[in-house]
Amino acid sequence: MGRYGMLRGAAVAVVAGAVLTGCSAQAPEAKPSAKAPGATAATDAGPEPVKGTVIGGKGTPCVLPVSFETAPGWTAEKVTVADDPDFAELAKQGPVTLVCEVDAKPAGNIGFIRVWTGGDAGAATPRAVLEAFVGADKNAAKAAYAETTAGALPATEVTYTVSGEFTDGPKPERAFAVATPAGPVVVHLGGLDAGEHRAMLPAYERAKRTVALSR
């Protein structure tokens, strides 16, 4: 089980040409250009994006109030805190508790998408939950909130920075919150440093884009 706070490219282009000499030479018949792998004749579109794994539903590593698609290679693991009081304290932030970690390490990055749940359904808006979540981190600063959507669900999103003993200056973090019949859900992206955070943003955006209520 992962612990909260754990630290965790050349293409060569070849241009071929023919020089025609003599006034009687004829140009060769033009041939259709080759299509990129995965393109279709109808659209010339590129290959379909590689799909990840949908988590959140029954039978997945993390059973959650929402489901979403992870990035390819990322691995999800349920977080259990009942038998470790010290970790239980670390795993709670504001009104929510850490219940799932999606680890980027197998895909080559250092960081997690973490899912936090808790509180009573309808007790607070996504923004209020997110404000309390960020407010509970004494190292958080420069929080900026925005109303948005996650999948088809209304959501609030925050970007902020975190400074601390083990960080080389302020590093960016972000999260979004949604309300569900089972209570609020916060999906958070950190990262070892600013570079890792930027590299993992597509995975976070994929999760946000594919969020749906679990069935």
Tab-separated table of C-alpha atoms in Angstrom:
chain	number	residue	atom	x	y	z
A	1	MET	CA	0.000	0.000	0.000
A	2	GLY	CA	1.312	3.431	-0.890
A	3	ARG	CA	1.787	5.946	1.924
A	4	TYR	CA	0.491	9.517	1.738
A	5	GLY	CA	3.461	11.832	1.293
A	6	MET	CA	5.773	9.113	-0.153
A	7	LEU	CA	8.357	10.365	-2.714
A	8	ARG	CA	7.839	8.499	-5.028
A	9	GLY	CA	13.110	10.294	-26.933
A	10	ALA	CA	14.685	10.532	-32.182
A	11	ALA	CA	12.825	10.514	-35.352
A	12	VAL	CA	14.691	10.717	-38.604
A	13	ALA	CA	12.903	12.239	-41.640
A	14	VAL	CA	14.096	11.074	-45.075
A	15	VAL	CA	13.358	13.233	-48.120
A	16	ALA	CA	13.587	11.427	-51.495
A	17	GLY	CA	13.655	13.348	-54.823
A	18	ALA	CA	14.276	12.721	-58.488
A	19	VAL	CA	15.980	15.109	-60.936
A	20	LEU	CA	14.560	14.843	-64.426
A	21	THR	CA	16.954	15.616	-67.313
A	22	GLY	CA	16.301	15.803	-71.064
A	23	CYS	CA	13.407	17.471	-72.730
A	24	SER	CA	11.727	14.099	-73.530
A	25	ALA	CA	11.668	12.784	-69.916
A	26	GLN	CA	8.270	12.266	-68.386
A	27	ALA	CA	7.398	12.639	-64.730
A	28	PRO	CA	6.480	9.385	-62.969
A	29	GLU	CA	2.884	8.824	-62.007
A	30	ALA	CA	2.094	10.237	-58.582
A	31	LYS	CA	1.302	7.697	-55.882
A	32	PRO	CA	-0.967	8.179	-52.899
A	33	SER	CA	0.859	9.230	-49.759
A	34	ALA	CA	1.163	6.687	-46.982
A	35	LYS	CA	-1.094	7.246	-44.024
A	36	ALA	CA	0.091	7.322	-40.469
A	37	PRO	CA	-0.334	4.066	-38.558
A	38	GLY	CA	-3.859	3.830	-37.296
A	39	ALA	CA	-5.278	6.455	-39.681
A	40	THR	CA	-8.496	5.767	-41.497
A	41	ALA	CA	-9.135	6.309	-45.212
A	42	ALA	CA	-12.271	8.236	-44.412
A	43	THR	CA	-10.832	10.768	-41.990
A	44	ASP	CA	-7.004	10.500	-42.140
A	45	ALA	CA	-7.227	10.747	-38.366
A	46	GLY	CA	-4.413	9.558	-36.148
A	47	PRO	CA	-4.595	6.454	-33.979
A	48	GLU	CA	-7.115	6.222	-31.200
A	49	PRO	CA	-5.706	7.277	-27.822
A	50	VAL	CA	-4.572	4.309	-25.762
A	51	LYS	CA	-7.167	3.579	-23.115
A	52	GLY	CA	-6.353	3.160	-19.479
A	53	THR	CA	-8.294	1.305	-16.797
A	54	VAL	CA	-11.623	2.453	-15.427
A	55	ILE	CA	-11.670	2.328	-11.627
A	56	GLY	CA	-14.335	3.084	-9.061
A	57	GLY	CA	-16.933	0.427	-9.843
A	58	LYS	CA	-17.420	-2.937	-8.167
A	59	GLY	CA	-14.604	-5.356	-8.875
A	60	THR	CA	-12.020	-2.623	-9.431
A	61	PRO	CA	-9.073	-1.992	-7.102
A	62	CYS	CA	-10.829	1.035	-5.609
A	63	VAL	CA	-14.600	0.992	-5.142
A	64	LEU	CA	-15.620	4.660	-5.109
A	65	PRO	CA	-18.710	6.893	-5.377
A	66	VAL	CA	-17.384	7.885	-8.823
A	67	SER	CA	-15.565	6.063	-11.598
A	68	PHE	CA	-12.917	7.456	-13.928
A	69	GLU	CA	-10.281	6.284	-16.415
A	70	THR	CA	-6.672	6.115	-15.374
A	71	ALA	CA	-3.782	6.803	-17.733
A	72	PRO	CA	-2.172	3.718	-19.341
A	73	GLY	CA	0.317	2.087	-17.018
A	74	TRP	CA	-0.873	3.791	-13.841
A	75	THR	CA	-1.876	1.374	-11.089
A	76	ALA	CA	-4.625	1.899	-8.536
A	77	GLU	CA	-4.601	0.621	-4.986
A	78	LYS	CA	-7.094	0.904	-2.181
A	79	VAL	CA	-5.880	2.714	0.909
A	80	THR	CA	-6.854	1.163	4.222
A	81	VAL	CA	-6.111	3.028	7.420
A	82	ALA	CA	-8.123	1.197	10.077
A	83	ASP	CA	-5.183	-0.756	11.498
A	84	ASP	CA	-2.720	2.126	11.629
A	85	PRO	CA	-3.769	5.055	13.838
A	86	ASP	CA	-0.723	7.150	12.905
A	87	PHE	CA	-1.386	6.786	9.189
A	88	ALA	CA	-5.095	7.363	9.781
A	89	GLU	CA	-4.243	10.859	10.989
A	90	LEU	CA	-2.110	11.547	7.906
A	91	ALA	CA	-4.807	10.145	5.631
A	92	LYS	CA	-7.397	12.678	6.740
A	93	GLN	CA	-7.402	16.196	5.277
A	94	GLY	CA	-10.211	18.513	6.180
A	95	PRO	CA	-13.555	16.757	5.787
A	96	VAL	CA	-12.286	13.905	3.593
A	97	THR	CA	-10.163	10.780	3.996
A	98	LEU	CA	-7.739	9.196	1.549
A	99	VAL	CA	-9.234	6.006	0.097
A	100	CYS	CA	-7.375	5.349	-3.180
A	101	GLU	CA	-3.977	6.033	-4.715
A	102	VAL	CA	-3.315	5.824	-8.464
A	103	ASP	CA	0.441	5.476	-8.839
A	104	ALA	CA	2.291	6.997	-11.818
A	105	LYS	CA	5.549	5.182	-11.132
A	106	PRO	CA	4.895	2.186	-13.450
A	107	ALA	CA	4.340	4.719	-16.260
A	108	GLY	CA	7.613	6.518	-15.524
A	109	ASN	CA	6.621	9.444	-13.311
A	110	ILE	CA	6.831	10.094	-9.588
A	111	GLY	CA	3.520	11.012	-8.056
A	112	PHE	CA	-0.070	10.002	-7.503
A	113	ILE	CA	-3.636	10.850	-8.284
A	114	ARG	CA	-5.274	10.483	-4.911
A	115	VAL	CA	-8.983	10.103	-4.227
A	116	TRP	CA	-10.500	11.338	-0.978
A	117	THR	CA	-14.062	10.760	0.222
A	118	GLY	CA	-16.153	11.489	3.294
A	119	GLY	CA	-18.718	13.670	4.900
A	120	ASP	CA	-22.463	13.585	4.553
A	121	ALA	CA	-24.181	13.681	1.195
A	122	GLY	CA	-25.486	17.174	0.547
A	123	ALA	CA	-23.844	18.586	3.666
A	124	ALA	CA	-21.507	20.900	1.741
A	125	THR	CA	-20.936	22.130	-1.792
A	126	PRO	CA	-17.920	20.928	-3.799
A	127	ARG	CA	-16.337	24.347	-3.317
A	128	ALA	CA	-16.776	24.293	0.435
A	129	VAL	CA	-15.270	20.813	0.618
A	130	LEU	CA	-12.345	21.838	-1.560
A	131	GLU	CA	-11.719	25.001	0.447
A	132	ALA	CA	-11.645	22.949	3.640
A	133	PHE	CA	-9.354	20.366	2.001
A	134	VAL	CA	-6.807	22.980	0.937
A	135	GLY	CA	-7.188	24.923	4.161
A	136	ALA	CA	-6.183	21.849	6.153
A	137	ASP	CA	-2.755	21.846	4.484
A	138	LYS	CA	-0.661	24.367	6.412
A	139	ASN	CA	1.879	24.460	3.548
A	140	ALA	CA	-0.673	25.388	0.876
A	141	ALA	CA	-0.678	28.877	-0.654
A	142	LYS	CA	-1.952	30.863	-3.634
A	143	ALA	CA	-5.153	28.831	-3.993
A	144	ALA	CA	-7.295	29.766	-7.009
A	145	TYR	CA	-10.757	28.221	-7.355
A	146	ALA	CA	-12.923	27.840	-10.471
A	147	GLU	CA	-16.299	26.321	-11.206
A	148	THR	CA	-16.053	23.629	-13.875
A	149	THR	CA	-17.359	20.164	-14.778
A	150	ALA	CA	-15.915	16.724	-14.240
A	151	GLY	CA	-17.444	14.446	-16.825
A	152	ALA	CA	-21.078	15.554	-16.712
A	153	LEU	CA	-20.964	16.495	-13.027
A	154	PRO	CA	-20.738	20.044	-11.671
A	155	ALA	CA	-17.372	20.483	-9.992
A	156	THR	CA	-15.054	22.961	-8.380
A	157	GLU	CA	-11.338	22.912	-9.178
A	158	VAL	CA	-8.415	24.466	-7.337
A	159	THR	CA	-4.802	25.127	-8.250
A	160	TYR	CA	-2.335	26.006	-5.519
A	161	THR	CA	1.262	25.656	-4.411
A	162	VAL	CA	2.831	23.710	-1.575
A	163	SER	CA	6.124	24.436	0.137
A	164	GLY	CA	7.814	22.296	2.703
A	165	GLU	CA	10.937	20.749	4.108
A	166	PHE	CA	11.280	18.282	1.256
A	167	THR	CA	10.377	20.581	-1.636
A	168	ASP	CA	12.763	22.659	-3.743
A	169	GLY	CA	10.646	25.786	-3.570
A	170	PRO	CA	6.870	25.966	-4.052
A	171	LYS	CA	5.486	23.160	-6.221
A	172	PRO	CA	2.115	23.168	-7.990
A	173	GLU	CA	-0.784	20.955	-6.979
A	174	ARG	CA	-4.394	20.803	-8.083
A	175	ALA	CA	-7.631	19.041	-7.253
A	176	PHE	CA	-11.293	18.944	-8.145
A	177	ALA	CA	-14.312	18.067	-6.039
A	178	VAL	CA	-17.747	16.738	-6.935
A	179	ALA	CA	-20.854	15.943	-4.920
A	180	THR	CA	-22.332	12.440	-5.063
A	181	PRO	CA	-25.239	10.689	-3.298
A	182	ALA	CA	-22.590	9.013	-1.126
A	183	GLY	CA	-20.905	12.272	-0.185
A	184	PRO	CA	-18.195	14.514	-1.623
A	185	VAL	CA	-15.224	13.225	-3.604
A	186	VAL	CA	-11.915	15.051	-4.028
A	187	VAL	CA	-9.485	13.964	-6.773
A	188	HIS	CA	-6.020	15.413	-6.209
A	189	LEU	CA	-2.777	15.550	-8.208
A	190	GLY	CA	0.524	16.344	-6.554
A	191	GLY	CA	3.909	15.190	-7.816
A	192	LEU	CA	7.496	15.129	-6.631
A	193	ASP	CA	8.220	18.533	-8.179
A	194	ALA	CA	6.908	21.000	-10.762
A	195	GLY	CA	8.299	18.965	-13.673
A	196	GLU	CA	6.648	15.751	-12.517
A	197	HIS	CA	3.403	17.615	-11.899
A	198	ARG	CA	3.355	18.974	-15.454
A	199	ALA	CA	4.156	15.529	-16.889
A	200	MET	CA	1.215	14.000	-15.037
A	201	LEU	CA	-1.362	16.652	-15.917
A	202	PRO	CA	-2.709	14.658	-18.925
A	203	ALA	CA	-3.540	11.778	-16.564
A	204	TYR	CA	-5.343	14.139	-14.222
A	205	GLU	CA	-7.275	15.701	-17.112
A	206	ARG	CA	-8.225	12.219	-18.355
A	207	ALA	CA	-9.591	11.362	-14.940
A	208	LYS	CA	-11.525	14.625	-14.751
A	209	ARG	CA	-12.925	14.220	-18.279
A	210	THR	CA	-14.147	10.652	-17.657
A	211	VAL	CA	-15.680	11.028	-14.182
A	212	ALA	CA	-19.133	9.498	-13.757
A	213	LEU	CA	-21.208	8.367	-10.831
A	214	SER	CA	-20.494	4.728	-10.032
A	215	ARG	CA	-23.253	2.243	-10.683
